[in-house]
C-alpha cells in the first residue's frame, strides 16, 4: 500500500541550535546522501570526490563487508558474494524472490517468517542487513563531511513501495543506527528539490527512470499543499534492462553464447553500461568482448543500433504514463511541469520521449541523479527544525480499493483506489438473519466485484450484537489509514455499542506486477463483474425473502392461513427456490415479486395479529 508523508504544520518550534539532518536516496543502483548547508542543499561527496555510491555490497570471509565502487568493481569476478540491486527484494518474501528469478544471480535460503536470506562466503544476510550496510557507509560519509552526529534522516522510497517494503527500509535505517524521521516518496522529493512547492499551484508529472525501477507520479500543488493525484510504474524497468539488451547484443556479435559463462556475462554488462553512458553524449561507442578462449572481439555500437536496442524498453514507460493521467483524471495539457529523475533520463531518447508523452519540455536543471537526495535533504532540514516550518503537506494515494465482503461473496468498497491518505471512511451495514448475534468481517483489497478476485487482508468477528429481526441491526464499519499507511478496521453495533477491530499489516504486500494485473483485470472484467454482481444481489435478495417467509410460515402459517392459501404460497415459494440457482436475473426478480404479491395478505394478517397481541392486557387510553 502506498504511504504518505506529512510535514505537520507547526511541528518545528523556534530552533536555536542547528541540528545535522540529511536526506538519503537509497537507490536500486546508486545511493546518495545530501544535506542543507548555509541554506543550500547539495549531495555530499566521499573522500575521493564521488557523490554516487553504487548500491553494491561485497561480503568477504573473515573481513568487513565492502560497499560502493570497490564492491562494484569486484562484481564481475565475484558475483555470488557481491550483492547488487538489493532494493528489488526489500520486504519481499522468499516466494516473490523466486519469481523475480533470472535478474538476481544469488542463492537464497529461507529465513525467519518467509524472509529470504542471501548466501555469501561470510554467511547469510537478509536484504535489510545488506541495505543497512549501504546506509552505514552513507552515515559515515555524512558524519565525516558535516563534522558531527546526525540528528535526523529522511530516506526516500519509490511511490509504489508497499507497506512491508517501507517497513523493511525503515528497519534497515534503524539497523544502521540512523535516526529516521520518516520515509519520503522519491517523486515528491524531486518536486521539493525543484521548489515546486513554492509555486502557487499546478499539476506536475515526475518521470523517474533509474537503474531498476520506473515511477511516474502526478502531483498537484494547491495552496501550498502537495497532493499525489496518482502513481503508476514498473518495479522491473530501467537502465539495467538496457544494459542487458546491449550486453546480449555484444555477446551475439562476438559469437559468444549468453549462458554458460557468468563472469563473462557480468563483464559484458559492465562494458555495455559504459557504452550506454558514452552514447548519451556521442553518436557511437567502441565496445569489445573477451571470448572464453582469450581472443578479443572489437566493435562499434552506433546510434541507430543502440536506439533499436533501447527503444522497446523506453516504450514500456508509455503505458504507465497514460494510465497515471487517466487515474488522475487529467490530460497532458493540464500538466504545468514535467520533472525528470534518475540516471537513465540522461539519455536524449528518454528526454525526447518524455517530452512527447506530456507535450512539454521537461525540467532537467538539477542533476537527475541527485534530485531525489536533494529534496530529501530539504525535507529533513524542515522536519528537524532548522527552518521555520512551511505548511507543507505531502499526500499520497492507495493503489487499490479497500472494502469488505458482503453477502453473496461480493465486495463493498469502502475506500476507493487512489484516495489520498490519511483517510477515514465509515459505512453502515445491517444484520442478515433474525437473531443474528455475530458478524464476520472480511477485509479485502482490489477493484473486482467478487471477493474471490480480490486479495484477502484480514478477518475478524464482531460479537455481542443484541438479537434483533433481520435488517434491524446497524453495524458501522470504519476504515482508517493513518499517516504511516497502516489500515485499521473497526466495527461497532450502534444500539449496544458492541465493538471489535483489527489492524492490518500485511506481512508482505503486492508487487507492482500484481497491482497492474489486478487493475487490468478489473477493467477487462468490468461488464462481466457487473452482471455477476447483479445476479448475486438477486440471489441474496431471494434468500432473504425465502428465509423470512419460512420463519413466518412456521410461526403463524397454521393460525392465519387456510389450507388453500398456504398451498398457493408454498407453490410460489418453491418456484422461487427453483429459479434461485439459475443465472437469469430477471427470472429471480420475477419470482421475488410474485411471492411478494402472494404473501401481502398474509403479512397484513400477521401485523394485525401482532398489534392485537401487543394491545391485549392494556387499556386503549394508555396509548392516547
Ligand atoms: P536508481 O534510482 O535505480 O538507483 P539511478 O537514478 O542512479 O538509479 O540511475 C542509474 C541508472 O542510470 C543506471 O542504469 C545507469 O546506467 C543510468 N545512467 C547514469 N548515467 C547515465 C548516462 N549518462 N546515460 C545513460 N544512462 C545513465
Ligand atoms: Mg532513483
PDB file of N, CA, C and O in Angstrom, residues 282-352:
ATOM      1  N   UNK A 282      27.711  10.909 -27.265  1.00  0.00           N
ATOM      2  CA  UNK A 282      28.328  10.732 -28.581  1.00  0.00           C
ATOM      3  C   UNK A 282      27.421   9.918 -29.491  1.00  0.00           C
ATOM      4  O   UNK A 282      26.465   9.299 -29.033  1.00  0.00           O
ATOM      5  N   UNK A 283      27.776   9.904 -30.781  1.00  0.00           N
ATOM      6  CA  UNK A 283      26.961   9.198 -31.760  1.00  0.00           C
ATOM      7  C   UNK A 283      27.279   7.714 -31.796  1.00  0.00           C
ATOM      8  O   UNK A 283      26.508   6.918 -32.313  1.00  0.00           O
ATOM      9  N   UNK A 284      28.422   7.325 -31.247  1.00  0.00           N
ATOM     10  CA  UNK A 284      28.765   5.906 -31.234  1.00  0.00           C
ATOM     11  C   UNK A 284      29.715   5.591 -30.094  1.00  0.00           C
ATOM     12  O   UNK A 284      30.304   6.488 -29.500  1.00  0.00           O
ATOM     13  N   UNK A 285      29.843   4.299 -29.787  1.00  0.00           N
ATOM     14  CA  UNK A 285      30.738   3.890 -28.707  1.00  0.00           C
ATOM     15  C   UNK A 285      31.488   2.640 -29.128  1.00  0.00           C
ATOM     16  O   UNK A 285      30.921   1.750 -29.766  1.00  0.00           O
ATOM     17  N   UNK A 286      32.762   2.598 -28.751  1.00  0.00           N
ATOM     18  CA  UNK A 286      33.561   1.406 -29.042  1.00  0.00           C
ATOM     19  C   UNK A 286      33.270   0.344 -27.985  1.00  0.00           C
ATOM     20  O   UNK A 286      33.145   0.664 -26.802  1.00  0.00           O
ATOM     21  N   UNK A 287      33.116  -0.899 -28.418  1.00  0.00           N
ATOM     22  CA  UNK A 287      32.861  -1.984 -27.461  1.00  0.00           C
ATOM     23  C   UNK A 287      33.763  -3.167 -27.791  1.00  0.00           C
ATOM     24  O   UNK A 287      34.214  -3.321 -28.935  1.00  0.00           O
ATOM     25  N   UNK A 288      34.017  -3.983 -26.765  1.00  0.00           N
ATOM     26  CA  UNK A 288      34.779  -5.199 -27.042  1.00  0.00           C
ATOM     27  C   UNK A 288      34.345  -6.325 -26.110  1.00  0.00           C
ATOM     28  O   UNK A 288      33.768  -6.073 -25.058  1.00  0.00           O
ATOM     29  N   UNK A 289      34.575  -7.549 -26.547  1.00  0.00           N
ATOM     30  CA  UNK A 289      34.237  -8.721 -25.739  1.00  0.00           C
ATOM     31  C   UNK A 289      35.436  -9.665 -25.753  1.00  0.00           C
ATOM     32  O   UNK A 289      35.976  -9.968 -26.825  1.00  0.00           O
ATOM     33  N   UNK A 290      35.856 -10.100 -24.550  1.00  0.00           N
ATOM     34  CA  UNK A 290      36.920 -11.099 -24.479  1.00  0.00           C
ATOM     35  C   UNK A 290      36.260 -12.474 -24.454  1.00  0.00           C
ATOM     36  O   UNK A 290      35.468 -12.767 -23.556  1.00  0.00           O
ATOM     37  N   UNK A 291      36.520 -13.272 -25.464  1.00  0.00           N
ATOM     38  CA  UNK A 291      35.878 -14.586 -25.563  1.00  0.00           C
ATOM     39  C   UNK A 291      36.520 -15.551 -24.557  1.00  0.00           C
ATOM     40  O   UNK A 291      37.636 -15.302 -24.079  1.00  0.00           O
ATOM     41  N   UNK A 292      35.825 -16.644 -24.219  1.00  0.00           N
ATOM     42  CA  UNK A 292      36.380 -17.603 -23.249  1.00  0.00           C
ATOM     43  C   UNK A 292      37.767 -18.106 -23.667  1.00  0.00           C
ATOM     44  O   UNK A 292      38.604 -18.412 -22.824  1.00  0.00           O
ATOM     45  N   UNK A 293      38.035 -18.162 -24.966  1.00  0.00           N
ATOM     46  CA  UNK A 293      39.358 -18.645 -25.405  1.00  0.00           C
ATOM     47  C   UNK A 293      40.433 -17.560 -25.370  1.00  0.00           C
ATOM     48  O   UNK A 293      41.571 -17.763 -25.793  1.00  0.00           O
ATOM     49  N   UNK A 294      40.080 -16.382 -24.877  1.00  0.00           N
ATOM     50  CA  UNK A 294      41.073 -15.319 -24.727  1.00  0.00           C
ATOM     51  C   UNK A 294      41.137 -14.356 -25.896  1.00  0.00           C
ATOM     52  O   UNK A 294      41.685 -13.254 -25.771  1.00  0.00           O
ATOM     53  N   UNK A 295      40.562 -14.722 -27.038  1.00  0.00           N
ATOM     54  CA  UNK A 295      40.574 -13.805 -28.180  1.00  0.00           C
ATOM     55  C   UNK A 295      39.596 -12.662 -27.916  1.00  0.00           C
ATOM     56  O   UNK A 295      38.662 -12.808 -27.123  1.00  0.00           O
ATOM     57  N   UNK A 296      39.819 -11.529 -28.548  1.00  0.00           N
ATOM     58  CA  UNK A 296      39.001 -10.344 -28.278  1.00  0.00           C
ATOM     59  C   UNK A 296      38.263  -9.890 -29.539  1.00  0.00           C
ATOM     60  O   UNK A 296      38.844  -9.836 -30.627  1.00  0.00           O
ATOM     61  N   UNK A 297      36.956  -9.589 -29.352  1.00  0.00           N
ATOM     62  CA  UNK A 297      36.169  -9.022 -30.454  1.00  0.00           C
ATOM     63  C   UNK A 297      36.073  -7.515 -30.229  1.00  0.00           C
ATOM     64  O   UNK A 297      35.738  -7.068 -29.127  1.00  0.00           O
ATOM     65  N   UNK A 298      36.376  -6.732 -31.244  1.00  0.00           N
ATOM     66  CA  UNK A 298      36.229  -5.279 -31.173  1.00  0.00           C
ATOM     67  C   UNK A 298      35.115  -4.853 -32.098  1.00  0.00           C
ATOM     68  O   UNK A 298      35.021  -5.342 -33.215  1.00  0.00           O
ATOM     69  N   UNK A 299      34.269  -3.945 -31.631  1.00  0.00           N
ATOM     70  CA  UNK A 299      33.178  -3.492 -32.496  1.00  0.00           C
ATOM     71  C   UNK A 299      32.752  -2.076 -32.148  1.00  0.00           C
ATOM     72  O   UNK A 299      33.318  -1.441 -31.251  1.00  0.00           O
ATOM     73  N   UNK A 300      31.751  -1.610 -32.874  1.00  0.00           N
ATOM     74  CA  UNK A 300      31.229  -0.265 -32.647  1.00  0.00           C
ATOM     75  C   UNK A 300      29.721  -0.344 -32.471  1.00  0.00           C
ATOM     76  O   UNK A 300      29.041  -1.035 -33.234  1.00  0.00           O
ATOM     77  N   UNK A 301      29.233   0.320 -31.444  1.00  0.00           N
ATOM     78  CA  UNK A 301      27.781   0.403 -31.260  1.00  0.00           C
ATOM     79  C   UNK A 301      27.360   1.794 -31.727  1.00  0.00           C
ATOM     80  O   UNK A 301      27.721   2.807 -31.114  1.00  0.00           O
ATOM     81  N   UNK A 302      26.651   1.821 -32.866  1.00  0.00           N
ATOM     82  CA  UNK A 302      26.238   3.105 -33.454  1.00  0.00           C
ATOM     83  C   UNK A 302      24.854   3.483 -32.948  1.00  0.00           C
ATOM     84  O   UNK A 302      24.087   2.639 -32.480  1.00  0.00           O
ATOM     85  N   UNK A 303      24.552   4.743 -33.036  1.00  0.00           N
ATOM     86  CA  UNK A 303      23.287   5.288 -32.537  1.00  0.00           C
ATOM     87  C   UNK A 303      22.054   4.504 -33.007  1.00  0.00           C
ATOM     88  O   UNK A 303      21.182   4.168 -32.214  1.00  0.00           O
ATOM     89  N   UNK A 304      22.004   4.188 -34.303  1.00  0.00           N
ATOM     90  CA  UNK A 304      20.809   3.531 -34.850  1.00  0.00           C
ATOM     91  C   UNK A 304      20.603   2.162 -34.206  1.00  0.00           C
ATOM     92  O   UNK A 304      19.499   1.817 -33.782  1.00  0.00           O
ATOM     93  N   UNK A 305      21.704   1.411 -34.095  1.00  0.00           N
ATOM     94  CA  UNK A 305      21.638   0.089 -33.486  1.00  0.00           C
ATOM     95  C   UNK A 305      21.238   0.219 -32.009  1.00  0.00           C
ATOM     96  O   UNK A 305      20.392  -0.518 -31.492  1.00  0.00           O
ATOM     97  N   UNK A 306      21.862   1.178 -31.350  1.00  0.00           N
ATOM     98  CA  UNK A 306      21.600   1.442 -29.938  1.00  0.00           C
ATOM     99  C   UNK A 306      20.117   1.766 -29.707  1.00  0.00           C
ATOM    100  O   UNK A 306      19.462   1.192 -28.841  1.00  0.00           O
ATOM    101  N   UNK A 307      19.598   2.690 -30.535  1.00  0.00           N
ATOM    102  CA  UNK A 307      18.190   3.058 -30.396  1.00  0.00           C
ATOM    103  C   UNK A 307      17.281   1.845 -30.581  1.00  0.00           C
ATOM    104  O   UNK A 307      16.299   1.673 -29.856  1.00  0.00           O
ATOM    105  N   UNK A 308      17.644   0.997 -31.557  1.00  0.00           N
ATOM    106  CA  UNK A 308      16.822  -0.185 -31.801  1.00  0.00           C
ATOM    107  C   UNK A 308      16.816  -1.097 -30.570  1.00  0.00           C
ATOM    108  O   UNK A 308      15.813  -1.738 -30.264  1.00  0.00           O
ATOM    109  N   UNK A 309      17.946  -1.131 -29.839  1.00  0.00           N
ATOM    110  CA  UNK A 309      18.022  -1.987 -28.652  1.00  0.00           C
ATOM    111  C   UNK A 309      17.258  -1.402 -27.467  1.00  0.00           C
ATOM    112  O   UNK A 309      16.606  -2.131 -26.718  1.00  0.00           O
ATOM    113  N   UNK A 310      17.361  -0.085 -27.287  1.00  0.00           N
ATOM    114  CA  UNK A 310      16.769   0.501 -26.072  1.00  0.00           C
ATOM    115  C   UNK A 310      15.334   1.016 -26.266  1.00  0.00           C
ATOM    116  O   UNK A 310      14.589   1.136 -25.289  1.00  0.00           O
ATOM    117  N   UNK A 311      14.951   1.302 -27.509  1.00  0.00           N
ATOM    118  CA  UNK A 311      13.604   1.842 -27.725  1.00  0.00           C
ATOM    119  C   UNK A 311      12.473   1.003 -27.137  1.00  0.00           C
ATOM    120  O   UNK A 311      11.580   1.548 -26.494  1.00  0.00           O
ATOM    121  N   UNK A 312      12.518  -0.323 -27.348  1.00  0.00           N
ATOM    122  CA  UNK A 312      11.413  -1.115 -26.788  1.00  0.00           C
ATOM    123  C   UNK A 312      11.320  -0.954 -25.268  1.00  0.00           C
ATOM    124  O   UNK A 312      10.233  -1.006 -24.689  1.00  0.00           O
ATOM    125  N   UNK A 313      12.464  -0.737 -24.619  1.00  0.00           N
ATOM    126  CA  UNK A 313      12.476  -0.586 -23.158  1.00  0.00           C
ATOM    127  C   UNK A 313      11.888   0.785 -22.783  1.00  0.00           C
ATOM    128  O   UNK A 313      11.052   0.888 -21.885  1.00  0.00           O
ATOM    129  N   UNK A 314      12.300   1.809 -23.527  1.00  0.00           N
ATOM    130  CA  UNK A 314      11.774   3.158 -23.260  1.00  0.00           C
ATOM    131  C   UNK A 314      10.267   3.201 -23.515  1.00  0.00           C
ATOM    132  O   UNK A 314       9.517   3.822 -22.762  1.00  0.00           O
ATOM    133  N   UNK A 315       9.830   2.477 -24.558  1.00  0.00           N
ATOM    134  CA  UNK A 315       8.399   2.471 -24.886  1.00  0.00           C
ATOM    135  C   UNK A 315       7.557   1.901 -23.743  1.00  0.00           C
ATOM    136  O   UNK A 315       6.388   2.241 -23.601  1.00  0.00           O
ATOM    137  N   UNK A 316       8.171   1.039 -22.942  1.00  0.00           N
ATOM    138  CA  UNK A 316       7.402   0.443 -21.837  1.00  0.00           C
ATOM    139  C   UNK A 316       7.036   1.476 -20.767  1.00  0.00           C
ATOM    140  O   UNK A 316       6.250   1.192 -19.864  1.00  0.00           O
ATOM    141  N   UNK A 317       7.596   2.679 -20.865  1.00  0.00           N
ATOM    142  CA  UNK A 317       7.220   3.704 -19.888  1.00  0.00           C
ATOM    143  C   UNK A 317       5.935   4.430 -20.319  1.00  0.00           C
ATOM    144  O   UNK A 317       5.335   5.153 -19.531  1.00  0.00           O
ATOM    145  N   UNK A 318       5.535   4.217 -21.578  1.00  0.00           N
ATOM    146  CA  UNK A 318       4.407   4.998 -22.104  1.00  0.00           C
ATOM    147  C   UNK A 318       3.064   4.604 -21.462  1.00  0.00           C
ATOM    148  O   UNK A 318       2.301   5.474 -21.024  1.00  0.00           O
ATOM    149  N   UNK A 319       2.813   3.289 -21.376  1.00  0.00           N
ATOM    150  CA  UNK A 319       1.512   2.850 -20.839  1.00  0.00           C
ATOM    151  C   UNK A 319       1.282   3.333 -19.403  1.00  0.00           C
ATOM    152  O   UNK A 319       0.208   3.883 -19.109  1.00  0.00           O
ATOM    153  N   UNK A 320       2.264   3.184 -18.494  1.00  0.00           N
ATOM    154  CA  UNK A 320       2.036   3.731 -17.141  1.00  0.00           C
ATOM    155  C   UNK A 320       1.782   5.244 -17.154  1.00  0.00           C
ATOM    156  O   UNK A 320       0.981   5.736 -16.353  1.00  0.00           O
ATOM    157  N   UNK A 321       2.425   5.967 -18.080  1.00  0.00           N
ATOM    158  CA  UNK A 321       2.197   7.423 -18.154  1.00  0.00           C
ATOM    159  C   UNK A 321       0.759   7.730 -18.556  1.00  0.00           C
ATOM    160  O   UNK A 321       0.115   8.620 -18.003  1.00  0.00           O
ATOM    161  N   UNK A 322       0.260   6.964 -19.528  1.00  0.00           N
ATOM    162  CA  UNK A 322      -1.121   7.174 -19.969  1.00  0.00           C
ATOM    163  C   UNK A 322      -2.080   6.858 -18.834  1.00  0.00           C
ATOM    164  O   UNK A 322      -3.039   7.573 -18.573  1.00  0.00           O
ATOM    165  N   UNK A 323      -1.786   5.732 -18.161  1.00  0.00           N
ATOM    166  CA  UNK A 323      -2.696   5.288 -17.099  1.00  0.00           C
ATOM    167  C   UNK A 323      -2.722   6.279 -15.940  1.00  0.00           C
ATOM    168  O   UNK A 323      -3.775   6.566 -15.370  1.00  0.00           O
ATOM    169  N   UNK A 324      -1.546   6.828 -15.618  1.00  0.00           N
ATOM    170  CA  UNK A 324      -1.494   7.726 -14.470  1.00  0.00           C
ATOM    171  C   UNK A 324      -2.294   9.003 -14.766  1.00  0.00           C
ATOM    172  O   UNK A 324      -2.951   9.555 -13.878  1.00  0.00           O
ATOM    173  N   UNK A 325      -2.287   9.432 -16.032  1.00  0.00           N
ATOM    174  CA  UNK A 325      -3.076  10.623 -16.374  1.00  0.00           C
ATOM    175  C   UNK A 325      -4.567  10.304 -16.306  1.00  0.00           C
ATOM    176  O   UNK A 325      -5.361  11.110 -15.843  1.00  0.00           O
ATOM    177  N   UNK A 326      -4.908   9.090 -16.760  1.00  0.00           N
ATOM    178  CA  UNK A 326      -6.306   8.675 -16.706  1.00  0.00           C
ATOM    179  C   UNK A 326      -6.767   8.617 -15.248  1.00  0.00           C
ATOM    180  O   UNK A 326      -7.820   9.138 -14.884  1.00  0.00           O
ATOM    181  N   UNK A 327      -5.937   7.975 -14.400  1.00  0.00           N
ATOM    182  CA  UNK A 327      -6.292   7.852 -12.987  1.00  0.00           C
ATOM    183  C   UNK A 327      -6.418   9.211 -12.314  1.00  0.00           C
ATOM    184  O   UNK A 327      -7.240   9.397 -11.422  1.00  0.00           O
ATOM    185  N   UNK A 328      -5.566  10.144 -12.715  1.00  0.00           N
ATOM    186  CA  UNK A 328      -5.596  11.467 -12.093  1.00  0.00           C
ATOM    187  C   UNK A 328      -6.671  12.338 -12.745  1.00  0.00           C
ATOM    188  O   UNK A 328      -6.875  13.480 -12.335  1.00  0.00           O
ATOM    189  N   UNK A 329      -7.345  11.778 -13.741  1.00  0.00           N
ATOM    190  CA  UNK A 329      -8.398  12.498 -14.475  1.00  0.00           C
ATOM    191  C   UNK A 329      -7.874  13.813 -15.057  1.00  0.00           C
ATOM    192  O   UNK A 329      -8.505  14.864 -14.940  1.00  0.00           O
ATOM    193  N   UNK A 330      -6.697  13.736 -15.677  1.00  0.00           N
ATOM    194  CA  UNK A 330      -6.143  14.912 -16.333  1.00  0.00           C
ATOM    195  C   UNK A 330      -5.673  14.523 -17.737  1.00  0.00           C
ATOM    196  O   UNK A 330      -5.590  13.338 -18.059  1.00  0.00           O
ATOM    197  N   UNK A 331      -5.367  15.528 -18.530  1.00  0.00           N
ATOM    198  CA  UNK A 331      -4.724  15.270 -19.819  1.00  0.00           C
ATOM    199  C   UNK A 331      -3.367  15.966 -19.779  1.00  0.00           C
ATOM    200  O   UNK A 331      -3.080  16.742 -18.858  1.00  0.00           O
ATOM    201  N   UNK A 332      -2.555  15.684 -20.799  1.00  0.00           N
ATOM    202  CA  UNK A 332      -1.215  16.268 -20.839  1.00  0.00           C
ATOM    203  C   UNK A 332      -1.294  17.792 -20.766  1.00  0.00           C
ATOM    204  O   UNK A 332      -0.409  18.445 -20.199  1.00  0.00           O
ATOM    205  N   UNK A 333      -2.365  18.362 -21.299  1.00  0.00           N
ATOM    206  CA  UNK A 333      -2.494  19.818 -21.319  1.00  0.00           C
ATOM    207  C   UNK A 333      -2.619  20.411 -19.913  1.00  0.00           C
ATOM    208  O   UNK A 333      -2.325  21.591 -19.698  1.00  0.00           O
ATOM    209  N   UNK A 334      -3.045  19.605 -18.953  1.00  0.00           N
ATOM    210  CA  UNK A 334      -3.198  20.107 -17.580  1.00  0.00           C
ATOM    211  C   UNK A 334      -1.874  20.171 -16.832  1.00  0.00           C
ATOM    212  O   UNK A 334      -1.795  20.762 -15.749  1.00  0.00           O
ATOM    213  N   UNK A 335      -0.842  19.522 -17.364  1.00  0.00           N
ATOM    214  CA  UNK A 335       0.428  19.424 -16.643  1.00  0.00           C
ATOM    215  C   UNK A 335       1.267  20.684 -16.873  1.00  0.00           C
ATOM    216  O   UNK A 335       1.525  21.065 -18.007  1.00  0.00           O
ATOM    217  N   UNK A 336       1.671  21.319 -15.777  1.00  0.00           N
ATOM    218  CA  UNK A 336       2.438  22.553 -15.968  1.00  0.00           C
ATOM    219  C   UNK A 336       3.945  22.326 -15.956  1.00  0.00           C
ATOM    220  O   UNK A 336       4.687  23.104 -16.534  1.00  0.00           O
ATOM    221  N   UNK A 337       4.419  21.279 -15.290  1.00  0.00           N
ATOM    222  CA  UNK A 337       5.846  20.971 -15.353  1.00  0.00           C
ATOM    223  C   UNK A 337       6.043  19.460 -15.370  1.00  0.00           C
ATOM    224  O   UNK A 337       5.299  18.724 -14.717  1.00  0.00           O
ATOM    225  N   UNK A 338       7.083  19.034 -16.080  1.00  0.00           N
ATOM    226  CA  UNK A 338       7.488  17.635 -16.057  1.00  0.00           C
ATOM    227  C   UNK A 338       8.903  17.593 -15.486  1.00  0.00           C
ATOM    228  O   UNK A 338       9.775  18.341 -15.934  1.00  0.00           O
ATOM    229  N   UNK A 339       9.113  16.779 -14.463  1.00  0.00           N
ATOM    230  CA  UNK A 339      10.430  16.686 -13.834  1.00  0.00           C
ATOM    231  C   UNK A 339      11.049  15.334 -14.189  1.00  0.00           C
ATOM    232  O   UNK A 339      10.390  14.303 -14.041  1.00  0.00           O
ATOM    233  N   UNK A 340      12.279  15.359 -14.647  1.00  0.00           N
ATOM    234  CA  UNK A 340      12.971  14.101 -14.949  1.00  0.00           C
ATOM    235  C   UNK A 340      13.880  13.720 -13.789  1.00  0.00           C
ATOM    236  O   UNK A 340      14.618  14.550 -13.259  1.00  0.00           O
ATOM    237  N   UNK A 341      13.795  12.469 -13.409  1.00  0.00           N
ATOM    238  CA  UNK A 341      14.554  11.938 -12.279  1.00  0.00           C
ATOM    239  C   UNK A 341      15.200  10.634 -12.728  1.00  0.00           C
ATOM    240  O   UNK A 341      14.624   9.912 -13.546  1.00  0.00           O
ATOM    241  N   UNK A 342      16.373  10.314 -12.164  1.00  0.00           N
ATOM    242  CA  UNK A 342      17.008   9.026 -12.436  1.00  0.00           C
ATOM    243  C   UNK A 342      18.045   9.115 -13.535  1.00  0.00           C
ATOM    244  O   UNK A 342      17.865   9.846 -14.516  1.00  0.00           O
ATOM    245  N   UNK A 343      19.118   8.359 -13.356  1.00  0.00           N
ATOM    246  CA  UNK A 343      20.247   8.408 -14.282  1.00  0.00           C
ATOM    247  C   UNK A 343      19.859   8.146 -15.729  1.00  0.00           C
ATOM    248  O   UNK A 343      20.449   8.726 -16.650  1.00  0.00           O
ATOM    249  N   UNK A 344      18.858   7.285 -15.941  1.00  0.00           N
ATOM    250  CA  UNK A 344      18.514   6.929 -17.322  1.00  0.00           C
ATOM    251  C   UNK A 344      17.855   8.079 -18.075  1.00  0.00           C
ATOM    252  O   UNK A 344      17.763   8.039 -19.304  1.00  0.00           O
ATOM    253  N   UNK A 345      17.390   9.108 -17.353  1.00  0.00           N
ATOM    254  CA  UNK A 345      16.787  10.245 -18.055  1.00  0.00           C
ATOM    255  C   UNK A 345      17.873  11.174 -18.607  1.00  0.00           C
ATOM    256  O   UNK A 345      17.563  12.206 -19.191  1.00  0.00           O
ATOM    257  N   UNK A 346      19.137  10.774 -18.442  1.00  0.00           N
ATOM    258  CA  UNK A 346      20.212  11.492 -19.131  1.00  0.00           C
ATOM    259  C   UNK A 346      20.203  11.177 -20.617  1.00  0.00           C
ATOM    260  O   UNK A 346      20.796  11.899 -21.414  1.00  0.00           O
ATOM    261  N   UNK A 347      19.588  10.082 -20.983  1.00  0.00           N
ATOM    262  CA  UNK A 347      19.600   9.656 -22.384  1.00  0.00           C
ATOM    263  C   UNK A 347      18.718  10.581 -23.218  1.00  0.00           C
ATOM    264  O   UNK A 347      17.549  10.774 -22.896  1.00  0.00           O
ATOM    265  N   UNK A 348      19.273  11.120 -24.303  1.00  0.00           N
ATOM    266  CA  UNK A 348      18.495  12.041 -25.131  1.00  0.00           C
ATOM    267  C   UNK A 348      17.169  11.428 -25.596  1.00  0.00           C
ATOM    268  O   UNK A 348      16.146  12.101 -25.620  1.00  0.00           O
ATOM    269  N   UNK A 349      17.191  10.145 -25.905  1.00  0.00           N
ATOM    270  CA  UNK A 349      15.991   9.457 -26.393  1.00  0.00           C
ATOM    271  C   UNK A 349      14.891   9.452 -25.325  1.00  0.00           C
ATOM    272  O   UNK A 349      13.709   9.600 -25.632  1.00  0.00           O
ATOM    273  N   UNK A 350      15.297   9.270 -24.072  1.00  0.00           N
ATOM    274  CA  UNK A 350      14.321   9.248 -22.977  1.00  0.00           C
ATOM    275  C   UNK A 350      13.726  10.653 -22.801  1.00  0.00           C
ATOM    276  O   UNK A 350      12.519  10.815 -22.613  1.00  0.00           O
ATOM    277  N   UNK A 351      14.580  11.658 -22.898  1.00  0.00           N
ATOM    278  CA  UNK A 351      14.095  13.041 -22.752  1.00  0.00           C
ATOM    279  C   UNK A 351      13.092  13.375 -23.841  1.00  0.00           C
ATOM    280  O   UNK A 351      12.050  13.985 -23.568  1.00  0.00           O
ATOM    281  N   UNK A 352      13.417  12.962 -25.064  1.00  0.00           N
ATOM    282  CA  UNK A 352      12.500  13.220 -26.185  1.00  0.00           C
ATOM    283  C   UNK A 352      11.156  12.554 -25.941  1.00  0.00           C
ATOM    284  O   UNK A 352      10.105  13.148 -26.139  1.00  0.00           O
TER     285      UNK A 352
END
